[in-house]
CSV table of C-alpha atoms in Angstrom, one decimal:
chain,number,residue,atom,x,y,z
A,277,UNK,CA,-57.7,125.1,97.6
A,278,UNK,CA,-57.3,121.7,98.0
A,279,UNK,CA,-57.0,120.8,101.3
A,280,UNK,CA,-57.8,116.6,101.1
A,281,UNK,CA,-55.0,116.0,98.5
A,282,UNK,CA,-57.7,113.8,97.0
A,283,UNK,CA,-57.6,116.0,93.8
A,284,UNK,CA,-55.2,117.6,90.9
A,285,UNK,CA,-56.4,121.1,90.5
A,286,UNK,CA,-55.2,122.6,87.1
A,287,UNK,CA,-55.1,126.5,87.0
A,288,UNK,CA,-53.0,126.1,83.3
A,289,UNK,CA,-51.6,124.2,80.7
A,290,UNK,CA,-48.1,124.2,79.4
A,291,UNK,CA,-48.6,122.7,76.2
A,292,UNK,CA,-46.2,124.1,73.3
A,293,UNK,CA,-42.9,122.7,74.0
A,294,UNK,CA,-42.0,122.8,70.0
A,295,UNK,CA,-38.6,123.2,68.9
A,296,UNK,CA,-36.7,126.5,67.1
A,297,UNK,CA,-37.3,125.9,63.3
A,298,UNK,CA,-34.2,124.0,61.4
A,299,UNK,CA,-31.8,126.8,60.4
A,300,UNK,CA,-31.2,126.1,56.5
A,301,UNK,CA,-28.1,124.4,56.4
A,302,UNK,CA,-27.0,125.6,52.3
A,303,UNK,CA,-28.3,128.2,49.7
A,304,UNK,CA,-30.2,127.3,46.4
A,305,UNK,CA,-28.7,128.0,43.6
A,306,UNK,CA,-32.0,127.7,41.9
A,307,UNK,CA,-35.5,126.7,42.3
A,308,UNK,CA,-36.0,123.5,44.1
A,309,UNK,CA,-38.9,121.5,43.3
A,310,UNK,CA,-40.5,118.2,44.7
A,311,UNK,CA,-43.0,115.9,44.1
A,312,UNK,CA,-44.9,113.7,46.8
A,313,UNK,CA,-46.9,111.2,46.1
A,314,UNK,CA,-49.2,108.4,48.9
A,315,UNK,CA,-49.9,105.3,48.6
A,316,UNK,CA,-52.4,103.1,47.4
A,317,UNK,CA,-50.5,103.1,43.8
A,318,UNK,CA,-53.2,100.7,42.1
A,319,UNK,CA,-56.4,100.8,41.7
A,320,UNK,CA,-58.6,98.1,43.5
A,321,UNK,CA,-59.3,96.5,40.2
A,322,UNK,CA,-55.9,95.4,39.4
A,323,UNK,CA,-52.2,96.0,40.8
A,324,UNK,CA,-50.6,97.2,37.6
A,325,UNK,CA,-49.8,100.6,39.2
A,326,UNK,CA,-51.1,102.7,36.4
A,327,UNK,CA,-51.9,106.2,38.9
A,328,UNK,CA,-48.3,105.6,39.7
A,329,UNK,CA,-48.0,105.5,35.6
A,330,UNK,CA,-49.6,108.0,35.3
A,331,UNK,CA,-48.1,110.1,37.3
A,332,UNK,CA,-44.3,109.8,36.1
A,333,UNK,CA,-46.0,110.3,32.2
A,334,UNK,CA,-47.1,113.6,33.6
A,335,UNK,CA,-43.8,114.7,35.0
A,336,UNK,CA,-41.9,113.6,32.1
A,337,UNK,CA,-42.0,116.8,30.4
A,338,UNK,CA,-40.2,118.8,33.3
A,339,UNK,CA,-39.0,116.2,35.6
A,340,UNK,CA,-38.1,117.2,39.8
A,341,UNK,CA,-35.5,117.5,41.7
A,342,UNK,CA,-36.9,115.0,43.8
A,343,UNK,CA,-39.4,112.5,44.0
A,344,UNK,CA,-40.7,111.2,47.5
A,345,UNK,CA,-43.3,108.1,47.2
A,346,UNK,CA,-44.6,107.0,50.7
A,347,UNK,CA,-46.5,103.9,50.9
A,348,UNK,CA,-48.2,101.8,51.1
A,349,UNK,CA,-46.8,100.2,47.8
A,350,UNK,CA,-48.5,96.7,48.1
A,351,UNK,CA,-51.2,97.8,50.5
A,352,UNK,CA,-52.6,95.0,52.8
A,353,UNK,CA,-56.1,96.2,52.4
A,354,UNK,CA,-56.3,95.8,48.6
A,355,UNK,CA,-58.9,92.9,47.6
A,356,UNK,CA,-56.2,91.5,45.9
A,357,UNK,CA,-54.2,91.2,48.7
A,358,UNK,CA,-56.8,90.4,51.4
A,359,UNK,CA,-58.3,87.3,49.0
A,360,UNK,CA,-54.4,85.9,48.2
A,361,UNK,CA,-55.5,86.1,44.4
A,362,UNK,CA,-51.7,86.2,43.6
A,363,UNK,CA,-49.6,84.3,41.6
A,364,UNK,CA,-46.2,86.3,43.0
A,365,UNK,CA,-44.6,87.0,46.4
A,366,UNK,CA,-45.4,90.3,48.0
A,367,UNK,CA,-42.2,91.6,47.6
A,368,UNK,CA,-41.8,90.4,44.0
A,369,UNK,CA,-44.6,92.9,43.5
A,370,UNK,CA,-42.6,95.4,45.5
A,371,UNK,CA,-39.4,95.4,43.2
A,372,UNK,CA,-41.5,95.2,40.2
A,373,UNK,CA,-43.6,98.1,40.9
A,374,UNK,CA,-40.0,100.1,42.0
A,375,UNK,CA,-37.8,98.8,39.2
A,376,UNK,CA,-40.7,99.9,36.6
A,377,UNK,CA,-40.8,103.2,37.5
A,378,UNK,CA,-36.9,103.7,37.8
A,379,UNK,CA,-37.0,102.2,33.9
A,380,UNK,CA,-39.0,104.9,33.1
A,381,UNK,CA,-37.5,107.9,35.0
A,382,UNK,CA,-33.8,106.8,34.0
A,383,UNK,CA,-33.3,109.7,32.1
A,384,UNK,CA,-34.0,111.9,35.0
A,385,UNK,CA,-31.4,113.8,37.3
A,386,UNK,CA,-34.0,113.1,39.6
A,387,UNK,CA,-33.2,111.9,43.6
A,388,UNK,CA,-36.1,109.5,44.5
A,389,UNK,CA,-37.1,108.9,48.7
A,390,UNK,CA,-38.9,105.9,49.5
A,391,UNK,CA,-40.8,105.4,52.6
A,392,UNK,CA,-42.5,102.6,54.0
A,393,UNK,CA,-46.0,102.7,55.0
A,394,UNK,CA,-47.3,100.2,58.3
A,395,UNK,CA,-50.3,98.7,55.4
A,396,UNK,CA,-47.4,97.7,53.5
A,397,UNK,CA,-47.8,93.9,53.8
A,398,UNK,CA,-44.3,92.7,52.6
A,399,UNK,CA,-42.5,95.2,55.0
A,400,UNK,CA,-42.4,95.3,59.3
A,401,UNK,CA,-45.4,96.5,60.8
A,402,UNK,CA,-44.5,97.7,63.7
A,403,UNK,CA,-43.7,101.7,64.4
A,404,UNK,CA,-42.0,103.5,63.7
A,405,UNK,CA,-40.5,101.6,60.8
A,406,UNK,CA,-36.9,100.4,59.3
A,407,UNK,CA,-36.3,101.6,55.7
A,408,UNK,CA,-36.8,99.1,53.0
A,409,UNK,CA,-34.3,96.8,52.0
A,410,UNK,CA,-34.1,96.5,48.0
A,411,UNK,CA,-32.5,93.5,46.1
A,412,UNK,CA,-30.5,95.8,43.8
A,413,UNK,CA,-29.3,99.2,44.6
A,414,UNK,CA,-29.9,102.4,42.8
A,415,UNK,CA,-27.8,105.5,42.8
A,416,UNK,CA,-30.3,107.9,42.7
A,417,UNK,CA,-32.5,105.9,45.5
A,418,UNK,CA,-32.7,106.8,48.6
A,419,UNK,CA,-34.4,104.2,51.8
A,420,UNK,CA,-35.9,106.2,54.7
A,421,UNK,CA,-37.7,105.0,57.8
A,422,UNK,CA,-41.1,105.8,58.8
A,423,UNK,CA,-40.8,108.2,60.3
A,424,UNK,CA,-37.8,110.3,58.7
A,425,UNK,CA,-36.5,114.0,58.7
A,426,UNK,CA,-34.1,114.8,56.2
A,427,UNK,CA,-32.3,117.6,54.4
A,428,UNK,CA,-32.9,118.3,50.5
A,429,UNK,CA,-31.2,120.5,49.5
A,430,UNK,CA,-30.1,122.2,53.0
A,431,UNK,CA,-34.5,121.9,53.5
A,432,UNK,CA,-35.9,120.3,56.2
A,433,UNK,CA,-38.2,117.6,55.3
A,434,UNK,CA,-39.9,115.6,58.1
A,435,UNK,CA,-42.3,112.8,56.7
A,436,UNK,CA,-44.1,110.4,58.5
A,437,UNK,CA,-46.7,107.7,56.3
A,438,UNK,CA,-48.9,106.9,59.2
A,439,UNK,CA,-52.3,108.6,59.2
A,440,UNK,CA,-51.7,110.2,62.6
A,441,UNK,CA,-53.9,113.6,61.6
A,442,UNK,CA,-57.0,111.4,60.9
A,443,UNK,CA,-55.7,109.2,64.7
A,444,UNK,CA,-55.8,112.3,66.4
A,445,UNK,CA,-58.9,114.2,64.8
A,446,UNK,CA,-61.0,111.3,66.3
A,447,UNK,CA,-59.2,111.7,70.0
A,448,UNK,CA,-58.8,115.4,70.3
A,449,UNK,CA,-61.1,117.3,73.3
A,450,UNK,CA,-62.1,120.5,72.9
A,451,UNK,CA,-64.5,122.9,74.3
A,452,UNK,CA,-65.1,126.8,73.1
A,453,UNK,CA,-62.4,126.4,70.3
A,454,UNK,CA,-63.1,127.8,66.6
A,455,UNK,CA,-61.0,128.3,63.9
A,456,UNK,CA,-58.2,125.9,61.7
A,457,UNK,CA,-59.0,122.3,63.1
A,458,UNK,CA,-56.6,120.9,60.4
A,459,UNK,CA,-53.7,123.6,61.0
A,460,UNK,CA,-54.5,123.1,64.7
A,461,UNK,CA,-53.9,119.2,64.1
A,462,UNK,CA,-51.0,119.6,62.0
A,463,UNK,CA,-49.7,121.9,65.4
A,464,UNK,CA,-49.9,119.3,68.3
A,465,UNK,CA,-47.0,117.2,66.4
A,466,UNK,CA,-44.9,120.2,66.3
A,467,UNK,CA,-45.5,121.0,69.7
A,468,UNK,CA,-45.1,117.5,71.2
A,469,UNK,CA,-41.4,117.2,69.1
A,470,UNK,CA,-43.6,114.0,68.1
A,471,UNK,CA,-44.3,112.4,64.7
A,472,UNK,CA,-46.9,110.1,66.8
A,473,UNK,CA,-48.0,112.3,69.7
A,474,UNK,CA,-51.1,109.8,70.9
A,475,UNK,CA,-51.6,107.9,73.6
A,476,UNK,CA,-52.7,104.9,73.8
A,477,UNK,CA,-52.1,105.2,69.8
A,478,UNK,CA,-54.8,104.2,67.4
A,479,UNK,CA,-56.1,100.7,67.1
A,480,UNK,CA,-54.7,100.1,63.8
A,481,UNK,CA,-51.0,101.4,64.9
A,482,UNK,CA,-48.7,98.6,67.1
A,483,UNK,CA,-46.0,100.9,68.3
A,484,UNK,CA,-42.4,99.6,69.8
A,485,UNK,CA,-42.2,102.5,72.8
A,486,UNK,CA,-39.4,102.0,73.0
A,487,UNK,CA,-37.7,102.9,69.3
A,488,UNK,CA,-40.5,105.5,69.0
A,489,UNK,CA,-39.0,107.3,71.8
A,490,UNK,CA,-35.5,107.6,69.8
A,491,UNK,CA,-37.1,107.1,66.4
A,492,UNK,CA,-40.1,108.8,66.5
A,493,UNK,CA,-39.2,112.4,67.5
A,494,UNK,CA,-38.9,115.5,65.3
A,495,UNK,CA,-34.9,116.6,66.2
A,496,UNK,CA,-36.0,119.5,64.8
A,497,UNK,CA,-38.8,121.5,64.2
A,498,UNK,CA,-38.9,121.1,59.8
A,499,UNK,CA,-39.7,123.3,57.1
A,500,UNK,CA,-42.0,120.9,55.4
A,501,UNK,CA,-44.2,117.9,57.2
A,502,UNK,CA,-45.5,115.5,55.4
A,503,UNK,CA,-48.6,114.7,56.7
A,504,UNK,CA,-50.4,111.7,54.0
A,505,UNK,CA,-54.1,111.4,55.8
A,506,UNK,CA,-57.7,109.9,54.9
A,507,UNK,CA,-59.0,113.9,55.9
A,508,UNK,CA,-59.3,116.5,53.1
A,509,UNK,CA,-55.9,117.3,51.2
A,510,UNK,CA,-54.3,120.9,52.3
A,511,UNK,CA,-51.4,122.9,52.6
A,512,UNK,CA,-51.0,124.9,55.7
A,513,UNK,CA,-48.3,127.1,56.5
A,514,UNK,CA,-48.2,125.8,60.6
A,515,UNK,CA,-45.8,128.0,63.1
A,516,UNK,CA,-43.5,129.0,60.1
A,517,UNK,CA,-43.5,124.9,59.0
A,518,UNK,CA,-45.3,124.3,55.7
A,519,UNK,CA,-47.5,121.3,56.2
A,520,UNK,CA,-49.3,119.3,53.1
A,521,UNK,CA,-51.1,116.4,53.2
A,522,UNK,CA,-50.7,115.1,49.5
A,523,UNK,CA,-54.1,112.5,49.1
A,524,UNK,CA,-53.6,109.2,47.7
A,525,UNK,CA,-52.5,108.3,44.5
A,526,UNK,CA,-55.4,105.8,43.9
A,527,UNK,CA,-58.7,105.9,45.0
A,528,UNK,CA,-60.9,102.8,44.8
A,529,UNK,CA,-61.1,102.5,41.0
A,530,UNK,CA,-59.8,106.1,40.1
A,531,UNK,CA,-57.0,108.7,40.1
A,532,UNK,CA,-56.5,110.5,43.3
A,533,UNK,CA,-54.0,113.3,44.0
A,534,UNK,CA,-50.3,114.0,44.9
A,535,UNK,CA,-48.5,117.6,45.8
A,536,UNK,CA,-46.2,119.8,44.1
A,537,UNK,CA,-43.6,121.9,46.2
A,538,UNK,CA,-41.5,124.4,45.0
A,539,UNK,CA,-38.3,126.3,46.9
A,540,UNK,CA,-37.2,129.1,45.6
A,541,UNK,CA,-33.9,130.4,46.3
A,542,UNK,CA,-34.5,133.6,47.8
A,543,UNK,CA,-36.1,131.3,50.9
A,544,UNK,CA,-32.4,130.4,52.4
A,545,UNK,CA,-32.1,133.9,53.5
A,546,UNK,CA,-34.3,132.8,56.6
A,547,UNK,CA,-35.3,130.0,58.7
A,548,UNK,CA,-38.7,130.6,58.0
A,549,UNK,CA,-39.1,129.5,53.5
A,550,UNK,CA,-42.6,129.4,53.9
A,551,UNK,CA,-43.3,132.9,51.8
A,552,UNK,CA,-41.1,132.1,49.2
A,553,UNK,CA,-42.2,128.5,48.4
A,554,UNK,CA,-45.0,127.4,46.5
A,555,UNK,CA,-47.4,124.3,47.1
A,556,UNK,CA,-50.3,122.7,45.3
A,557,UNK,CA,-52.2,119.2,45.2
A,558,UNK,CA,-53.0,118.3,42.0
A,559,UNK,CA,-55.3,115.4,40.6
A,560,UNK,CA,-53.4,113.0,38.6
């Protein structure tokens, strides 16, 4: 009872208000595979990009169908950066770096998805993000925002470059609970329909309200979420959703790691592809 009205008494929570997972929108044909890879792509030692070199050297043998690099690409927090030891413009680096690797993958049939990160220091910094605006345009290139859901081959794709696992690890209450803290993570963006489901967000994190509220949704609950975070790399299958966390590409002075996903056909005979797909993170 509460007869003052001076309280809120709580007897349950209605919490999971997630949305029916995307219907697939085409069949395969054939296997579907993709490659994502997180930002830092240099080393702190230099900006010459050489995981990211790395990286396209190894897939060069048996290139994928597509090729999602999430920043950030010129990452505000490298020494470089932070001690203006440059002798080009932040976003001459940017279309360097981008131009360099499409050089080398030219021979690919290979779709590429490009999404900003809010450390990348040439681009806005405010979320969620516009896509990037390149000087020239490339066929095969494709600009998302941050965040972004998107189909690949009739597979829903949701991505989202801001670190909001690690945001939420440090502001999430619980009492009693065991089990998955990760998978349990990855679960409060799919039941909040949110890509960003904190507030008052993260001190590092300026958010527009606003735009998040029309940009910053899930319209759908995905297949894959792309979840790049500072925490422990993993693949979880979520609710049915597949979720990875890829690493970064560059750590400090070393390699880190990126994620391999492959969709095999057989999966478009569901909503659910998370059985018939495989998923790794691999050390470059």
């Amino acid at each position: 009872m509460n007869g003052s009205g001076r309280e809120l008494v709580v007897s349950k929570i209605y919490d999971d208000v997630a949305l029916d997972l995307s219907p697939l929108s085409s069949h395969l044909a054939a296997p579907l595979s993709m490659v994502v890879a997180c930002g830092p792509f240099s080393t702190t030692d230099n900006l010459l990009s050489e995981p990211l070199n790395e990286l396209i050297a190894s897939l060069d043998s048996q290139p994928p169908d597509v090729l999602i690099l999430i920043g950030p690409f010129v990452d505000v927090e490298h020494p470089f950066v932070k001690n203006c030891s440059l002798n080009k413009t932040f976003d001459e680096i940017f279309e360097e770096m981008i131009t360099t690797v499409l050089v080398r993958i030219n021979r690919w049939e290979t779709s590429i998805l490009l999404v900003p990160s809010l450390r990348d220091v040439h681009h806005h910094c405010v979320y969620p993000q516009p896509p990037f605006q390149l000087h020239t345009k490339y066929e095969n290139v494709h600009l998302l925002s941050n965040p972004s859901t998107v189909l690949v081959g009739g597979v829903s794709v949701g991505i989202t470059s801001t670190d909001v696992i690690f945001h939420l690890s440090n502001q999430e209450i619980t009492k009693g609970v065991t089990g998955d803290r990760l998978g349990r993570l990855c679960h409060h963006l799919l039941k909040q329909q949110s890509y960003y489901p904190l507030y008052p967000p993260h001190k590092t994190v300026s958010i527009d309200f606003e735009q998040s509220m029309s940009h910053g949704v899930m319209p759908v609950t995905p297949h894959v979420l792309l979840l790049p975070s500072n925490l422990r790399v993993f693949t979880k299958d979520v609710g049915g959703t597949l979720c990875v966390n890829p690493g970064q590409l560059a750590k400090r002075q070393a390699g880190g790691t990126f994620a391999r996903l492959m969709v095999q056909p057989e999966a478009t005979g569901g909503s659910s592809l998370v059985s018939s797909m495989f998923a790794e993170v691999v050390r470059v």
